[in-house]
Amino acid sequence: MKTLQSFLTVCFFACASNIAYANVPANHSLITADTSNIPQRFRVLIPSLEKYRGEWPLEFLIAWIKKESDGSIASHTSLDERGYFQLHPDESKALKVDHERLSTDRDYSIYAGVKLVDLRGASAAKYAKMLGIDASGEVYLGLTKLMHWLPYGVENIVEVMKKKEFAPDSWDSFKAFCEENKDEIQAGINRKGKWQLERGIKNADDVLSYARSINVTP
């Protein structure tokens, strides 16, 4: 556990210095309609999400919350990940936010969560550039969510893609490449830990799938 936390700390603080340069996607929701089919526990968060989301698609942020906390501000993990977006304590330190407050203050938890997405998006934009793809659209959003799962995992995925001169043109093609090359990608990840590639891809895929399924006014 101590080794895991030390590794996460290095990754989180290495990314923190790049937050001011976040390259977030254009302000276009994946689907444009009303919010009537969104569960109330998420709908009540929309005013705060609109206040802080900047250019991030509203559906993406709601889907992130669903995946991480299912809309429960009190949700926390054995690693003390807290709040709607489930910030790790080291992420809270990197972002200079009050970790305990994430579990009690709705507006603050949303504010800090969007800062986390900005942080991960800044790093994801660098990897998108390495692949020659735009820092927008579902591949970029998937990379951003994968950065929350494991920054080193994204590094290994991109390393193999560059080696094979592959640039994903859709999230489906991204997933297909990872499946076809999972042994090589997993071997790279295993050099520093035992995080499972399939779990990370599913995490991001769940977020994107839910984002597509809901109707949100931009």
Tab-separated table of C-alpha atoms in Angstrom:
chain	number	residue	atom	x	y	z
A	1	MET	CA	0.000	0.000	0.000
A	2	LYS	CA	2.806	2.402	0.857
A	3	THR	CA	4.431	1.723	-2.533
A	4	LEU	CA	1.131	2.355	-4.320
A	5	GLN	CA	0.537	5.632	-2.488
A	6	SER	CA	4.102	6.783	-3.183
A	7	PHE	CA	3.693	6.076	-6.885
A	8	LEU	CA	0.349	7.866	-7.013
A	9	THR	CA	1.842	10.864	-5.220
A	10	VAL	CA	4.573	11.199	-7.840
A	11	CYS	CA	2.034	10.988	-10.673
A	12	PHE	CA	-0.373	13.468	-9.105
A	13	PHE	CA	2.196	16.138	-8.311
A	14	ALA	CA	3.925	15.732	-11.667
A	15	CYS	CA	0.627	16.513	-13.373
A	16	ALA	CA	-0.340	19.384	-11.070
A	17	SER	CA	2.108	21.857	-12.564
A	18	ASN	CA	0.364	21.540	-15.931
A	19	ILE	CA	-3.161	22.425	-14.821
A	20	ALA	CA	-2.922	26.036	-15.971
A	21	TYR	CA	-2.350	24.809	-19.500
A	22	ALA	CA	-5.369	22.503	-19.709
A	23	ASN	CA	-6.560	22.069	-23.251
A	24	VAL	CA	-10.214	21.194	-22.802
A	25	PRO	CA	-12.682	20.286	-25.529
A	26	ALA	CA	-14.992	22.714	-27.247
A	27	ASN	CA	-18.216	23.440	-25.380
A	28	HIS	CA	-20.464	21.032	-27.243
A	29	SER	CA	-22.601	18.485	-25.396
A	30	LEU	CA	-22.671	14.997	-26.844
A	31	ILE	CA	-26.475	15.177	-26.980
A	32	THR	CA	-28.616	18.327	-26.866
A	33	ALA	CA	-32.017	18.057	-25.188
A	34	ASP	CA	-33.620	18.540	-21.761
A	35	THR	CA	-32.655	17.022	-18.405
A	36	SER	CA	-35.918	15.265	-17.606
A	37	ASN	CA	-34.552	11.732	-17.925
A	38	ILE	CA	-31.566	12.317	-15.634
A	39	PRO	CA	-31.963	10.938	-12.087
A	40	GLN	CA	-32.708	13.646	-9.544
A	41	ARG	CA	-29.522	12.983	-7.586
A	42	PHE	CA	-27.558	14.163	-10.627
A	43	ARG	CA	-29.982	16.818	-11.785
A	44	VAL	CA	-29.632	18.793	-8.558
A	45	LEU	CA	-25.892	19.071	-9.267
A	46	ILE	CA	-26.323	20.761	-12.646
A	47	PRO	CA	-26.321	24.377	-11.331
A	48	SER	CA	-22.911	23.854	-9.709
A	49	LEU	CA	-21.625	21.929	-12.722
A	50	GLU	CA	-22.692	24.757	-15.005
A	51	LYS	CA	-20.925	27.241	-12.750
A	52	TYR	CA	-17.575	25.469	-12.864
A	53	ARG	CA	-17.480	23.193	-15.920
A	54	GLY	CA	-15.904	25.651	-18.344
A	55	GLU	CA	-15.677	23.888	-21.714
A	56	TRP	CA	-16.240	20.330	-20.488
A	57	PRO	CA	-19.394	18.640	-21.825
A	58	LEU	CA	-21.985	18.494	-19.071
A	59	GLU	CA	-22.817	14.863	-19.909
A	60	PHE	CA	-19.192	13.860	-19.393
A	61	LEU	CA	-19.053	15.370	-15.910
A	62	ILE	CA	-22.364	13.844	-14.875
A	63	ALA	CA	-21.199	10.466	-16.172
A	64	TRP	CA	-17.909	10.809	-14.248
A	65	ILE	CA	-19.891	11.438	-11.061
A	66	LYS	CA	-22.155	8.467	-11.742
A	67	LYS	CA	-19.201	6.152	-12.232
A	68	GLU	CA	-17.203	7.373	-9.243
A	69	SER	CA	-19.770	8.119	-6.529
A	70	ASP	CA	-23.200	7.481	-8.070
A	71	GLY	CA	-24.130	10.955	-6.928
A	72	SER	CA	-23.417	10.366	-3.238
A	73	ILE	CA	-21.259	13.106	-1.753
A	74	ALA	CA	-20.492	10.912	1.275
A	75	SER	CA	-19.033	8.137	-0.885
A	76	HIS	CA	-15.426	7.250	-0.082
A	77	THR	CA	-13.072	4.357	-0.733
A	78	SER	CA	-10.492	2.430	1.274
A	79	LEU	CA	-7.899	4.815	-0.216
A	80	ASP	CA	-9.913	7.748	1.199
A	81	GLU	CA	-11.008	8.936	-2.230
A	82	ARG	CA	-13.817	11.400	-1.584
A	83	GLY	CA	-16.548	13.540	-3.008
A	84	TYR	CA	-18.624	13.356	-6.159
A	85	PHE	CA	-15.551	12.880	-8.360
A	86	GLN	CA	-13.658	10.697	-5.861
A	87	LEU	CA	-10.430	12.634	-5.384
A	88	HIS	CA	-7.531	10.737	-3.862
A	89	PRO	CA	-5.901	12.573	-0.899
A	90	ASP	CA	-2.798	13.188	-3.019
A	91	GLU	CA	-4.951	14.704	-5.749
A	92	SER	CA	-6.484	17.045	-3.192
A	93	LYS	CA	-3.000	18.088	-2.092
A	94	ALA	CA	-1.897	18.664	-5.665
A	95	LEU	CA	-4.981	20.776	-6.318
A	96	LYS	CA	-4.773	22.550	-2.940
A	97	VAL	CA	-8.323	21.684	-1.953
A	98	ASP	CA	-9.760	20.718	1.451
A	99	HIS	CA	-10.068	16.946	1.230
A	100	GLU	CA	-12.533	16.541	4.103
A	101	ARG	CA	-14.834	19.233	2.712
A	102	LEU	CA	-15.320	17.188	-0.461
A	103	SER	CA	-17.659	14.929	1.519
A	104	THR	CA	-19.855	17.649	3.011
A	105	ASP	CA	-20.082	20.715	0.750
A	106	ARG	CA	-21.943	20.069	-2.515
A	107	ASP	CA	-20.773	23.146	-4.389
A	108	TYR	CA	-17.173	22.790	-3.198
A	109	SER	CA	-17.100	19.097	-4.113
A	110	ILE	CA	-18.166	19.983	-7.669
A	111	TYR	CA	-15.643	22.832	-7.842
A	112	ALA	CA	-12.796	20.549	-6.746
A	113	GLY	CA	-13.966	17.750	-9.017
A	114	VAL	CA	-13.862	19.948	-12.100
A	115	LYS	CA	-10.366	21.055	-11.087
A	116	LEU	CA	-9.432	17.363	-11.089
A	117	VAL	CA	-10.876	16.914	-14.577
A	118	ASP	CA	-8.929	19.997	-15.723
A	119	LEU	CA	-5.763	18.476	-14.298
A	120	ARG	CA	-6.261	15.144	-15.993
A	121	GLY	CA	-7.361	16.844	-19.190
A	122	ALA	CA	-4.132	18.842	-19.350
A	123	SER	CA	-2.091	15.643	-19.358
A	124	ALA	CA	-4.488	13.885	-21.726
A	125	ALA	CA	-4.058	16.764	-24.195
A	126	LYS	CA	-0.316	16.099	-24.303
A	127	TYR	CA	-0.895	12.447	-25.127
A	128	ALA	CA	-3.491	13.361	-27.748
A	129	LYS	CA	-0.917	15.600	-29.387
A	130	MET	CA	1.616	12.754	-29.371
A	131	LEU	CA	-0.925	10.624	-31.236
A	132	GLY	CA	-1.701	13.388	-33.693
A	133	ILE	CA	-5.339	13.664	-32.649
A	134	ASP	CA	-7.367	16.618	-31.435
A	135	ALA	CA	-7.825	17.364	-27.749
A	136	SER	CA	-11.581	17.050	-28.182
A	137	GLY	CA	-14.152	14.366	-28.819
A	138	GLU	CA	-14.614	10.969	-27.239
A	139	VAL	CA	-11.049	9.680	-27.616
A	140	TYR	CA	-9.752	12.706	-25.738
A	141	LEU	CA	-12.473	12.417	-23.094
A	142	GLY	CA	-11.635	8.738	-22.705
A	143	LEU	CA	-7.943	9.575	-22.270
A	144	THR	CA	-8.890	12.134	-19.625
A	145	LYS	CA	-10.851	9.553	-17.636
A	146	LEU	CA	-8.068	7.012	-18.076
A	147	MET	CA	-5.657	9.538	-16.561
A	148	HIS	CA	-7.768	9.372	-13.400
A	149	TRP	CA	-7.497	5.592	-13.454
A	150	LEU	CA	-3.727	5.422	-13.968
A	151	PRO	CA	-1.457	8.030	-15.576
A	152	TYR	CA	1.235	5.421	-16.156
A	153	GLY	CA	-1.288	3.198	-17.896
A	154	VAL	CA	-2.086	5.936	-20.416
A	155	GLU	CA	1.630	6.449	-20.999
A	156	ASN	CA	2.003	2.773	-21.877
A	157	ILE	CA	-1.022	2.736	-24.171
A	158	VAL	CA	0.268	5.754	-26.080
A	159	GLU	CA	3.780	4.305	-26.215
A	160	VAL	CA	2.511	1.172	-27.959
A	161	MET	CA	0.259	3.177	-30.288
A	162	LYS	CA	3.168	5.372	-31.360
A	163	LYS	CA	5.374	2.326	-31.856
A	164	LYS	CA	2.803	0.815	-34.181
A	165	GLU	CA	2.052	4.180	-35.823
A	166	PHE	CA	-1.598	3.992	-34.846
A	167	ALA	CA	-3.809	7.028	-34.286
A	168	PRO	CA	-7.347	6.229	-33.056
A	169	ASP	CA	-10.106	7.960	-34.998
A	170	SER	CA	-12.859	6.877	-32.613
A	171	TRP	CA	-13.284	5.516	-29.107
A	172	ASP	CA	-14.216	2.134	-30.598
A	173	SER	CA	-10.943	2.010	-32.530
A	174	PHE	CA	-9.069	3.008	-29.358
A	175	LYS	CA	-10.660	0.126	-27.443
A	176	ALA	CA	-10.051	-2.316	-30.284
A	177	PHE	CA	-6.353	-1.431	-30.402
A	178	CYS	CA	-6.017	-1.920	-26.652
A	179	GLU	CA	-7.694	-5.322	-26.906
A	180	GLU	CA	-5.501	-6.427	-29.813
A	181	ASN	CA	-2.323	-5.273	-28.056
A	182	LYS	CA	-3.322	-5.896	-24.458
A	183	ASP	CA	-0.432	-8.231	-23.659
A	184	GLU	CA	2.186	-5.700	-24.732
A	185	ILE	CA	0.428	-2.789	-23.006
A	186	GLN	CA	-0.154	-4.807	-19.835
A	187	ALA	CA	3.493	-5.871	-19.757
A	188	GLY	CA	4.490	-2.209	-19.683
A	189	ILE	CA	2.037	-1.449	-16.891
A	190	ASN	CA	3.261	-4.461	-14.921
A	191	ARG	CA	6.725	-2.927	-14.672
A	192	LYS	CA	5.349	-0.658	-11.938
A	193	GLY	CA	2.300	-2.448	-10.602
A	194	LYS	CA	-0.606	-4.804	-11.184
A	195	TRP	CA	-3.304	-2.479	-12.458
A	196	GLN	CA	-5.471	-4.239	-15.038
A	197	LEU	CA	-5.816	-2.623	-18.458
A	198	GLU	CA	-9.295	-4.091	-18.970
A	199	ARG	CA	-10.501	-2.441	-15.772
A	200	GLY	CA	-9.206	0.958	-16.833
A	201	ILE	CA	-10.769	0.719	-20.296
A	202	LYS	CA	-14.096	-0.358	-18.796
A	203	ASN	CA	-13.988	2.555	-16.366
A	204	ALA	CA	-13.628	5.072	-19.185
A	205	ASP	CA	-16.048	3.214	-21.432
A	206	ASP	CA	-18.745	3.246	-18.741
A	207	VAL	CA	-18.374	7.018	-18.431
A	208	LEU	CA	-18.597	7.646	-22.172
A	209	SER	CA	-21.505	5.234	-22.591
A	210	TYR	CA	-23.536	6.923	-19.881
A	211	ALA	CA	-22.697	10.352	-21.289
A	212	ARG	CA	-24.136	9.251	-24.627
A	213	SER	CA	-27.278	7.880	-23.016
A	214	ILE	CA	-28.459	11.033	-21.249
A	215	ASN	CA	-30.029	14.186	-22.589
A	216	VAL	CA	-28.542	17.416	-21.315
A	217	THR	CA	-29.045	21.026	-22.308
A	218	PRO	CA	-25.611	22.568	-23.094
